[in-house]
Short mmCIF file of C-alpha atoms in Angstrom, two decimals:
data_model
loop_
_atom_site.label_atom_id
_atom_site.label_comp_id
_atom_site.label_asym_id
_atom_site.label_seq_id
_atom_site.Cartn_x
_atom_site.Cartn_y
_atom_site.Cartn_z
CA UNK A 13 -14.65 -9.18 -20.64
CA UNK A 14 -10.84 -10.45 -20.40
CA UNK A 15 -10.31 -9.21 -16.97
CA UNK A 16 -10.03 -12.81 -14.83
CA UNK A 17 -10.06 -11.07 -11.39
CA UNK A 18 -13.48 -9.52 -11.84
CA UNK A 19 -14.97 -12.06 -13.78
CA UNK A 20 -14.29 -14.43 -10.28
CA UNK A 21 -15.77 -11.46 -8.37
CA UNK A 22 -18.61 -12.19 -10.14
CA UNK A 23 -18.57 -15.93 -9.96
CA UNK A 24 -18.05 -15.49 -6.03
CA UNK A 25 -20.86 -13.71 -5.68
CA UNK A 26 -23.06 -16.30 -6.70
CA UNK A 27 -24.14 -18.89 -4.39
CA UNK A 28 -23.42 -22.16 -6.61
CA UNK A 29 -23.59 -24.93 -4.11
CA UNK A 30 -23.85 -28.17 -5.54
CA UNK A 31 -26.55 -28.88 -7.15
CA UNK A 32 -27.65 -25.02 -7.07
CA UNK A 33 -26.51 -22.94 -10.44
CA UNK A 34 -26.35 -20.25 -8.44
CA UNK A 35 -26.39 -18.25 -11.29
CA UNK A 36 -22.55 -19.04 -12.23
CA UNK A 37 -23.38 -20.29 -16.01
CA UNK A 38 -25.27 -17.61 -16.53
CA UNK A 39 -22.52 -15.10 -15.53
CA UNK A 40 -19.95 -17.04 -17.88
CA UNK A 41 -22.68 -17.63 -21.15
CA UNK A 42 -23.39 -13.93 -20.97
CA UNK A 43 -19.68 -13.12 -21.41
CA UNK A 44 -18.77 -15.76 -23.90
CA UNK A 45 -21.82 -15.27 -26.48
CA UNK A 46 -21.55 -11.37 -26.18
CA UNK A 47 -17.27 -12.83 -27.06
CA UNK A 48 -18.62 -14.41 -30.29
CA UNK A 49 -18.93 -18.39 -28.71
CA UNK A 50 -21.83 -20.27 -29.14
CA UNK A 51 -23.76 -21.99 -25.78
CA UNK A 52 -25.59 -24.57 -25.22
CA UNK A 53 -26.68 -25.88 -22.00
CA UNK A 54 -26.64 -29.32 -21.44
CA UNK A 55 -28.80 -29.59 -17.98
CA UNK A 56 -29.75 -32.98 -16.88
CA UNK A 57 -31.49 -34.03 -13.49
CA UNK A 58 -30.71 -31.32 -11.02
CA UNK A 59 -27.86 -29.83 -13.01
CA UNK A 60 -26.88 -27.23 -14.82
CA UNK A 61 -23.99 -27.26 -17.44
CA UNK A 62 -22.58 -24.92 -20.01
CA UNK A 63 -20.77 -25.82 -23.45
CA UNK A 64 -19.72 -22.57 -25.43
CA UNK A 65 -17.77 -22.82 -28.92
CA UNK A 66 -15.59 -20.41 -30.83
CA UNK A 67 -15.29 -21.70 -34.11
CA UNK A 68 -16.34 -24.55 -36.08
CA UNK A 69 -15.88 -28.13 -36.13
CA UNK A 70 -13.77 -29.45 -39.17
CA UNK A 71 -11.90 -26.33 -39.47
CA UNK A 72 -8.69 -26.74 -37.43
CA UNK A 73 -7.77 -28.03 -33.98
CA UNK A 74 -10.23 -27.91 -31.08
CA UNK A 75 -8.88 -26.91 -28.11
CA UNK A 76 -10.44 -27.74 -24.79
CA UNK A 77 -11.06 -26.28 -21.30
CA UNK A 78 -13.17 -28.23 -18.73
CA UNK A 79 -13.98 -26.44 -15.43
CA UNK A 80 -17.04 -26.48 -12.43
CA UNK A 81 -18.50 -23.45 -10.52
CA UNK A 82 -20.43 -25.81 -7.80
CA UNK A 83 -18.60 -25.50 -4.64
CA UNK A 84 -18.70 -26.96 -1.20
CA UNK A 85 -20.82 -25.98 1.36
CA UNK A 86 -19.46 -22.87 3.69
CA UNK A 87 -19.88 -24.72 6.95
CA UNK A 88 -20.27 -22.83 10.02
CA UNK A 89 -20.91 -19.01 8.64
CA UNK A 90 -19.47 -17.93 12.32
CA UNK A 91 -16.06 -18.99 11.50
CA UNK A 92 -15.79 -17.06 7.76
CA UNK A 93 -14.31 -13.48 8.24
CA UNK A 94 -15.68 -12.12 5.24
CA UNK A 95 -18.58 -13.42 3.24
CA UNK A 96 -18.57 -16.18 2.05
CA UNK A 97 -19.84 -15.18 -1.29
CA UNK A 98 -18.88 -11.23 -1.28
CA UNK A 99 -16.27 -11.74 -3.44
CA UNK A 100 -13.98 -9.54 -1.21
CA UNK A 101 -10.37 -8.52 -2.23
CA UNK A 102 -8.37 -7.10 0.65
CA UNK A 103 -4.41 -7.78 1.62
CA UNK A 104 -3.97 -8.65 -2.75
CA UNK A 105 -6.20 -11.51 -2.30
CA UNK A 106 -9.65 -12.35 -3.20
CA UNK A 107 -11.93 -13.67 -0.72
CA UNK A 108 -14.95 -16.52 -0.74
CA UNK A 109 -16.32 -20.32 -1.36
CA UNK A 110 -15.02 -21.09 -4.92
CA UNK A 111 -12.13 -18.78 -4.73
CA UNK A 112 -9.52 -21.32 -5.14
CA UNK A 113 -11.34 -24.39 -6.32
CA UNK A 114 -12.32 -23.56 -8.73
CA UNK A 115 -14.17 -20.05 -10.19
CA UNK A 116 -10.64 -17.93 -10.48
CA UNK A 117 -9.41 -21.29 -12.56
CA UNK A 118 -12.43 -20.63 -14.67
CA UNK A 119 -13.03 -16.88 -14.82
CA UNK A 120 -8.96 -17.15 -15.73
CA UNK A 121 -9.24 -19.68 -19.06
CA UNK A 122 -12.47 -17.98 -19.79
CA UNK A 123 -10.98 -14.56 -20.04
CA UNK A 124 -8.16 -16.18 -21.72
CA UNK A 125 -9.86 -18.02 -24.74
CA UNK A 126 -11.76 -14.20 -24.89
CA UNK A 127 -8.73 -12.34 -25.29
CA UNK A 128 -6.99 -15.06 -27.76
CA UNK A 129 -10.17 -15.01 -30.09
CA UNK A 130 -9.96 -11.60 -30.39
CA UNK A 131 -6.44 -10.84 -31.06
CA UNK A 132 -5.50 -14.02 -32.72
CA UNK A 133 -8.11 -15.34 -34.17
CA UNK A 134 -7.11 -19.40 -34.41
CA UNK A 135 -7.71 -22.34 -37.62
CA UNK A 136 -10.16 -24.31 -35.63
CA UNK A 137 -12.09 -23.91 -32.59
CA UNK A 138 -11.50 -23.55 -29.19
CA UNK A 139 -14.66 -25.49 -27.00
CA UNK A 140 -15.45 -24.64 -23.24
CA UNK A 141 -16.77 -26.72 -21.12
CA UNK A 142 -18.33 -26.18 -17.57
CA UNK A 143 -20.30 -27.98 -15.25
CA UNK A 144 -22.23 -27.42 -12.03
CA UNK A 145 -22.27 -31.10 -10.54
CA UNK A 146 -17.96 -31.30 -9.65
CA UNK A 147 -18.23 -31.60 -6.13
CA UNK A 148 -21.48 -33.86 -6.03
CA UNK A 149 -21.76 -37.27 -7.28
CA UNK A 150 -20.98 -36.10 -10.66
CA UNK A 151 -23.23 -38.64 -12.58
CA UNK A 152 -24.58 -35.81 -14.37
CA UNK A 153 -21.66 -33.04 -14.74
CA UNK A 154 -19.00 -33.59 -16.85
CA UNK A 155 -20.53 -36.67 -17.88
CA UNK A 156 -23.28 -34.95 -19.25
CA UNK A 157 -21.54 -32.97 -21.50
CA UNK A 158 -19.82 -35.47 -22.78
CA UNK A 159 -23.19 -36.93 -23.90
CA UNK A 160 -23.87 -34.23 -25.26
CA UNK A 161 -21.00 -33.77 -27.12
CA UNK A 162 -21.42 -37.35 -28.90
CA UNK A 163 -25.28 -36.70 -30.23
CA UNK A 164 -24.08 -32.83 -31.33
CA UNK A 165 -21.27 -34.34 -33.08
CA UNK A 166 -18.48 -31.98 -31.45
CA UNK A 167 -15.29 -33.17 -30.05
CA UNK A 168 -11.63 -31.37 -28.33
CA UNK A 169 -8.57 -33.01 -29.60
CA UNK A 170 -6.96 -31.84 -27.05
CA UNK A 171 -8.66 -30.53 -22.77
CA UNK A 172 -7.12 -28.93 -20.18
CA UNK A 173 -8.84 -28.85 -16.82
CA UNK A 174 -8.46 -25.96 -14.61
CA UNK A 175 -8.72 -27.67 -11.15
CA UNK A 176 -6.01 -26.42 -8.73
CA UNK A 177 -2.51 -28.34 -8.91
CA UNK A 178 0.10 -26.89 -7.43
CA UNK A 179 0.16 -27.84 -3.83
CA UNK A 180 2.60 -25.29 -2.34
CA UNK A 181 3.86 -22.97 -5.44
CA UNK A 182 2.35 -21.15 -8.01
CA UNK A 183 3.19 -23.65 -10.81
CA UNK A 184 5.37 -26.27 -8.89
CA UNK A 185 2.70 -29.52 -10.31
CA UNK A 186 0.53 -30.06 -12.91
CA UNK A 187 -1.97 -32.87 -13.23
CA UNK A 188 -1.08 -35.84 -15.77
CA UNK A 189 -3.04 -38.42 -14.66
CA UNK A 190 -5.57 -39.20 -11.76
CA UNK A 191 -5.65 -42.63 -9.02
CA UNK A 192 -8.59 -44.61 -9.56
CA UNK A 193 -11.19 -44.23 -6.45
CA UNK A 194 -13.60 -47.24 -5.33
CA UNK A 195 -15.19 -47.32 -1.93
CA UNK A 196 -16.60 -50.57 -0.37
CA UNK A 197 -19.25 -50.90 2.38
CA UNK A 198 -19.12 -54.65 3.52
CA UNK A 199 -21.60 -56.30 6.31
CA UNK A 200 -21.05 -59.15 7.96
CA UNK A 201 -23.78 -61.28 9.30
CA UNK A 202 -23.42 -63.37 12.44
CA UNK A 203 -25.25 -64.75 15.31
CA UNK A 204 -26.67 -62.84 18.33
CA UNK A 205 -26.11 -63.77 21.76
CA UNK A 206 -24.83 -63.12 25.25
CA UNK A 207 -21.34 -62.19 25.42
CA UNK A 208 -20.95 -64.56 28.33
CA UNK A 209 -22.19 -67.58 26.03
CA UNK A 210 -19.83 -66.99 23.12
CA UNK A 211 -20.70 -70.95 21.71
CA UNK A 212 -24.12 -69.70 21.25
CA UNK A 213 -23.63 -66.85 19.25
CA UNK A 214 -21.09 -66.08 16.09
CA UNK A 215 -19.38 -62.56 16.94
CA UNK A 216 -19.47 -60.89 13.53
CA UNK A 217 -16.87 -57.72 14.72
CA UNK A 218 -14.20 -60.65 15.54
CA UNK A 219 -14.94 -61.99 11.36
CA UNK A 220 -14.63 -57.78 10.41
CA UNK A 221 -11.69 -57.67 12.25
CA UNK A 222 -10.21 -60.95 10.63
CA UNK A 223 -11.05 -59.56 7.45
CA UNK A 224 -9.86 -56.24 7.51
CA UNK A 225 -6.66 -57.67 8.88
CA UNK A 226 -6.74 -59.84 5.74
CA UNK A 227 -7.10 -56.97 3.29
CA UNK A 228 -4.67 -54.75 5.59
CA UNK A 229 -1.57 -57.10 5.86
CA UNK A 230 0.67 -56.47 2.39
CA UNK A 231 0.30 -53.47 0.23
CA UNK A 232 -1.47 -53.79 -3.14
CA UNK A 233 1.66 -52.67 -5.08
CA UNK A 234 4.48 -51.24 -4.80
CA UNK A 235 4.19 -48.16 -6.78
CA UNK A 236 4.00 -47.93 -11.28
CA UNK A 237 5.61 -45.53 -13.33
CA UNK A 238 3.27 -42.63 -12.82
CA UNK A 239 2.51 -43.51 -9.57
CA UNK A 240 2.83 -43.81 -6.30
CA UNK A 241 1.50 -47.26 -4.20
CA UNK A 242 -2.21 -47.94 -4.16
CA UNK A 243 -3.75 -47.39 -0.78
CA UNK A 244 -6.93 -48.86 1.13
CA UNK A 245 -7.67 -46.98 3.60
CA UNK A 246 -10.21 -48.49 6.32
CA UNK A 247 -12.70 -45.64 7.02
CA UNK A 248 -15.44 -46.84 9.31
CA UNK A 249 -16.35 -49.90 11.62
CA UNK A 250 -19.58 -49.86 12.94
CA UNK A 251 -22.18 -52.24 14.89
CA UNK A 252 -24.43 -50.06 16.68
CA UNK A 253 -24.30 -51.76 19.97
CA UNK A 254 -24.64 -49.92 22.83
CA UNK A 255 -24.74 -52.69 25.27
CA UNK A 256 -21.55 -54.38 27.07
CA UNK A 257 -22.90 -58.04 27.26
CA UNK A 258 -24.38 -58.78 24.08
CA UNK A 259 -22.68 -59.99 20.92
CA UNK A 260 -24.53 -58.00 17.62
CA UNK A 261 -25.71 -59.37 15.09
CA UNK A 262 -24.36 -57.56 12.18
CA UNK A 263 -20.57 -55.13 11.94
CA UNK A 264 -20.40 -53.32 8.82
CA UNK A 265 -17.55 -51.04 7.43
CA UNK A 266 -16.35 -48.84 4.97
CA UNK A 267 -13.14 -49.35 2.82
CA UNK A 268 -11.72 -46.68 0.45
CA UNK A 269 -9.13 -47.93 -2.34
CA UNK A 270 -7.45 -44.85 -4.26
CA UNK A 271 -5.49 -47.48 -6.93
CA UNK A 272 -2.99 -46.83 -9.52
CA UNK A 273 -2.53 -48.22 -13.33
CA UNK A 274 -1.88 -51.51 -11.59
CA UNK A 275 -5.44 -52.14 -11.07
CA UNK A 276 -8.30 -51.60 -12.59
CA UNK A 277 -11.98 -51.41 -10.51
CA UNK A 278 -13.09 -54.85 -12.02
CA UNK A 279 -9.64 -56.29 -10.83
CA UNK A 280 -9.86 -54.73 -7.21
CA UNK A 281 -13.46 -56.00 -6.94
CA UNK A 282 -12.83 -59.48 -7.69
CA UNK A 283 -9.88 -59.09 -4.93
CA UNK A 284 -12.72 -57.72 -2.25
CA UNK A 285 -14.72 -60.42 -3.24
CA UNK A 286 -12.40 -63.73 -3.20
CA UNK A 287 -10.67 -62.34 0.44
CA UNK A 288 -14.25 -62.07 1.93
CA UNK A 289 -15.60 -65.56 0.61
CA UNK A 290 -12.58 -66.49 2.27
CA UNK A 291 -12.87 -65.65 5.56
CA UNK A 292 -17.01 -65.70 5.43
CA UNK A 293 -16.30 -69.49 5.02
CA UNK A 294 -13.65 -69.32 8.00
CA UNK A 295 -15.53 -67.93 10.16
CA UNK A 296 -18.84 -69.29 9.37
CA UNK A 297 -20.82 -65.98 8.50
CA UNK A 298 -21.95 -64.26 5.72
CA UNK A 299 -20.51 -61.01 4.15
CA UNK A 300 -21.71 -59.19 1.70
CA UNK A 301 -20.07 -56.04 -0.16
CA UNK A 302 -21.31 -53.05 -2.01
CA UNK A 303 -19.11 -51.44 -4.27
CA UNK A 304 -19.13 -47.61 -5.89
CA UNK A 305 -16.78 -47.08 -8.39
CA UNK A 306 -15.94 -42.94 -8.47
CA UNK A 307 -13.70 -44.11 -11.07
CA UNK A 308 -10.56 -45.86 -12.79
CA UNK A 309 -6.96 -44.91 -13.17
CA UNK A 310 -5.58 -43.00 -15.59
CA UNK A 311 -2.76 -41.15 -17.32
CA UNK A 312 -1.68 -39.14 -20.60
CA UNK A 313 1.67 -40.01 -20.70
CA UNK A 314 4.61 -37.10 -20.92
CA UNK A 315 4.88 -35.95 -24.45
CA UNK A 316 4.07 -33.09 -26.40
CA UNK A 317 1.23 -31.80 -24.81
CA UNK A 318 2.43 -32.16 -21.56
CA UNK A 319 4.96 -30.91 -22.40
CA UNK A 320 3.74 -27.87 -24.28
CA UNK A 321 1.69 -26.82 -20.87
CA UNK A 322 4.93 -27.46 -18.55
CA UNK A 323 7.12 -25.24 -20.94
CA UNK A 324 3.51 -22.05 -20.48
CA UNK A 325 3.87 -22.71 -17.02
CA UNK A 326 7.41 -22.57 -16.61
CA UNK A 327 7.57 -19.13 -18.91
CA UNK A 328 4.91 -17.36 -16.26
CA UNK A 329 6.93 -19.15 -12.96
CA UNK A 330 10.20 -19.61 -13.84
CA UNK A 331 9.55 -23.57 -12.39
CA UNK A 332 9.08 -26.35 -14.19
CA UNK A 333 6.34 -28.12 -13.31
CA UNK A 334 5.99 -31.62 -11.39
CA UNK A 335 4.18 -34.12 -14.12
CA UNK A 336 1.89 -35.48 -11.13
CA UNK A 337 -0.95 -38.27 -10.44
CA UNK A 338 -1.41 -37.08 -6.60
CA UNK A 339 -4.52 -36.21 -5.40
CA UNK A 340 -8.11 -37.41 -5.25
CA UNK A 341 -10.48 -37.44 -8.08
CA UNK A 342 -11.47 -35.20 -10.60
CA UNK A 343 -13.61 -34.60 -13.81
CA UNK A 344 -10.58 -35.78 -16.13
CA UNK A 345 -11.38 -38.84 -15.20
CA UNK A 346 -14.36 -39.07 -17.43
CA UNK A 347 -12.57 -36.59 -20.65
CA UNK A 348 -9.52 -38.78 -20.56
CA UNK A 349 -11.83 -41.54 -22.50
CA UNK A 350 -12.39 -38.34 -25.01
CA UNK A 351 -9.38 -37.27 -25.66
CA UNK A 352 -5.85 -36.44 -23.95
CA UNK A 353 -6.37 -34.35 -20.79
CA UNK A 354 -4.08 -32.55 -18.32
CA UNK A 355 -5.05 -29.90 -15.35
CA UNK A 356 -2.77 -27.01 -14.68
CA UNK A 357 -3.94 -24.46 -11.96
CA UNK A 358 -3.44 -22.55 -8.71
CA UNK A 359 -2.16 -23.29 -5.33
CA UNK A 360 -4.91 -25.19 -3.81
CA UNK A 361 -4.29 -24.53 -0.31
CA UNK A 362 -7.39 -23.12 0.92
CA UNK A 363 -9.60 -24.89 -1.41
CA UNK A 364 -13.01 -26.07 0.68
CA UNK A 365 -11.62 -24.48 3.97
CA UNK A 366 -13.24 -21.74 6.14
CA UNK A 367 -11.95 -17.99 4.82
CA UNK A 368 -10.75 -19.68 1.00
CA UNK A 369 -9.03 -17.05 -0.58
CA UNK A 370 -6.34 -16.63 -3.63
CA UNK A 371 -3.84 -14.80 -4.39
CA UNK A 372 -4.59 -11.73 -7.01
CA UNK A 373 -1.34 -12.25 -8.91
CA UNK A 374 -1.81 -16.31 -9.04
CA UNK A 375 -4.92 -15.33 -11.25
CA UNK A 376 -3.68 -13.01 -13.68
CA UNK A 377 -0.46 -15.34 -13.43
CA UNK A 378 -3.16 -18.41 -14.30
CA UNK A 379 -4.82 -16.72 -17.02
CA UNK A 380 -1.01 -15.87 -18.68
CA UNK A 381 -0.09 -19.58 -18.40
CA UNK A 382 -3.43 -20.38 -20.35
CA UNK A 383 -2.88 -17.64 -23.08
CA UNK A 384 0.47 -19.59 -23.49
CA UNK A 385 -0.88 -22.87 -23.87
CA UNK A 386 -3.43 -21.41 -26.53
CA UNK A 387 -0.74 -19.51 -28.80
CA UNK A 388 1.72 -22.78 -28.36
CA UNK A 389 -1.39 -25.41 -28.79
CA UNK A 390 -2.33 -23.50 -32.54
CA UNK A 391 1.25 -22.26 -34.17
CA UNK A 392 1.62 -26.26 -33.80
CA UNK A 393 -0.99 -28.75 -32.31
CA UNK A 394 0.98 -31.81 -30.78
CA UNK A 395 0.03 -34.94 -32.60
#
């Protein structure tokens, strides 16, 4: 039941597209409750979600892992070599959707919390938690559990997230904090017309363009601490006009913001807002915005328990980890208002391409580092 390579086999071979379950959770609560955990599912809408506890609460330390086994879709099944959920291992990799991000990162804490419960039985509890909405919208993943958490009265003091880190090395980053993500889909209203007759119409695409120069023309920051400079990224501008001599009515667009610690969503939405009163009132039209938040900023500052997985991962590398805040989203975003989370995993490389695969060492390597972080995180739990 320890052995992380087959265990992702088996995850593999289920077909766990988001929202499906795919069977995934009920691969993993067959192995942990025959291990001595106790599950509960914590389904809600569409999804499915798994919590399974060794231990007890009030006894000790709880020790948390937080992972997904809904993946991305395959794409074109022409392009794939193998299949996409065969689970293949040729050349000392293993082959499939999920492979890298991120069933061998939870087949490999899985099979570690097995092992350590059975050899080393800890004081306190160690409390697994896996969703099946990661890739989705994630309104009810992670988030979920978390709910469910609060009304069962159970708690980690401490997560770690098993999302892949390391962007070229096997243990060259781990995951301290995450940028804040907000996307913005503005419209701008004008008037009509003929594009010879200019004075009878308002051109909305020349008040987009004004205001997406507006937003565009100084950074939001220079950088913080933990992070690098906040970036909005203009994704889209649209008017669906496929004629030459008429001036639309409407130009919307799409802007994506990843922000650091600088900002907050509230902040960055009050800056959308006042820049397009601005030029709405300059240019005589009206602009409305629509904003989805994926989620804020956030980091848990170096310190012990950072420091307690960079010293496992070093021991299995020999390379001391990068404390990074890179990257897109993820579900620590929502445990961070728990309790104090970091991600340590593979080399994401292939993660959500055609032919993902992962090395066979990485995940034996991966469960090691997470055996580590268990013996360290119980002979003395970082305050």
């Amino acid at each position: 039941m320890s052995d992380p390579v087959e265990l992702t086999q088996a995850l593999v071979r289920c077909p766990s597209v988001t929202p499906q379950e795919g069977g995934a959770l009920g691969v993993l609560e067959a192995r942990l409750s025959a291990a001595g955990f106790t599950c509960h599912r914590a389904d809600r809408g569409e999804v499915s979600n798994l919590i399974a506890l060794w231990g007890r609460m009030g006894n000790g330390p709880v020790f948390g892992f937080n992972g997904h086994t809904d993946v991305v879709p395959i794409g074109n099944r022409a392009d794939w070599s193998v299949d996409p959920f065969g689970g293949e291992i040729k050349d000392g990799k293993l082959w499939g959707r999920g492979a890298t991000d991120m069933k061998s990162g939870v087949a490999a804490f899985v099979a570690a919390a097995i092992q350590f419960t059975q050899d080393t039985p800890p004081e306190g509890g160690i409390l697994i938690t896996i969703t099946g909405d990661e890739e989705g919208d994630a309104k009810d993943g992670t988030a979920a559990i978390l709910d469910f958490m609060q009304s069962n009265r159970l708690r980690m003091d401490h997560c770690l997230v098993g999302e892949p880190t390391s962007p070229n090395a096997m243990g060259d980053a781990i995951k301290i904090g995450r940028r804040g993500s907000m996307t913005a889909r503005i419209t701008v209203a004008g008037t009509q017309g003929h594009s010879a007759y200019p004075d009878q119409a308002n051109n909305p695409v020349h008040a987009m363009s004004a205001l997406t120069h507006a937003l565009l023309e100084r950074p939001l920051d220079k950088g913080t601490e933990h992070f690098q400079p906040s970036g909005l990224q203009v994704v889209t501008i649209d008017t669906g006009n496929p004629a030459n001599n008429v001036i639309p009515a409407t130009c919307k667009a799409t802007v994506n913001i990843r922000f650091n610690d600088a900002h907050s969503a509230q902040s960055l939405t009050t800056y959308l807002s006042d820049v397009a009163n601005r030029i709405a009132a300059q240019t005589s039209t009206q602009i409305d915005l629509a904003i989805q938040v994926s989620g804020d900023s956030f980091v848990t500052k170096p310190g012990p328990f950072v420091d307690m997985v960079q010293r496992a991962v070093e021991a299995e590398t020999g390379r001391v980890p990068e404390a990074s805040t890179t990257g897109g989203t993820s579900d620590a975003r929502f445990i961070k208002a728990h309790c104090p989370v970091v991600e340590a995993g593979l080399v994401g490389k292939t993660m959500h391409q055609v032919d993902e695969h992962v090395e066979i060492a990485h995940i034996h390597q991966l469960k090691a580092i997470y055996l580590r972080v268990l013996g360290a995180y119980f002979a003395a739990p970082p305050k």
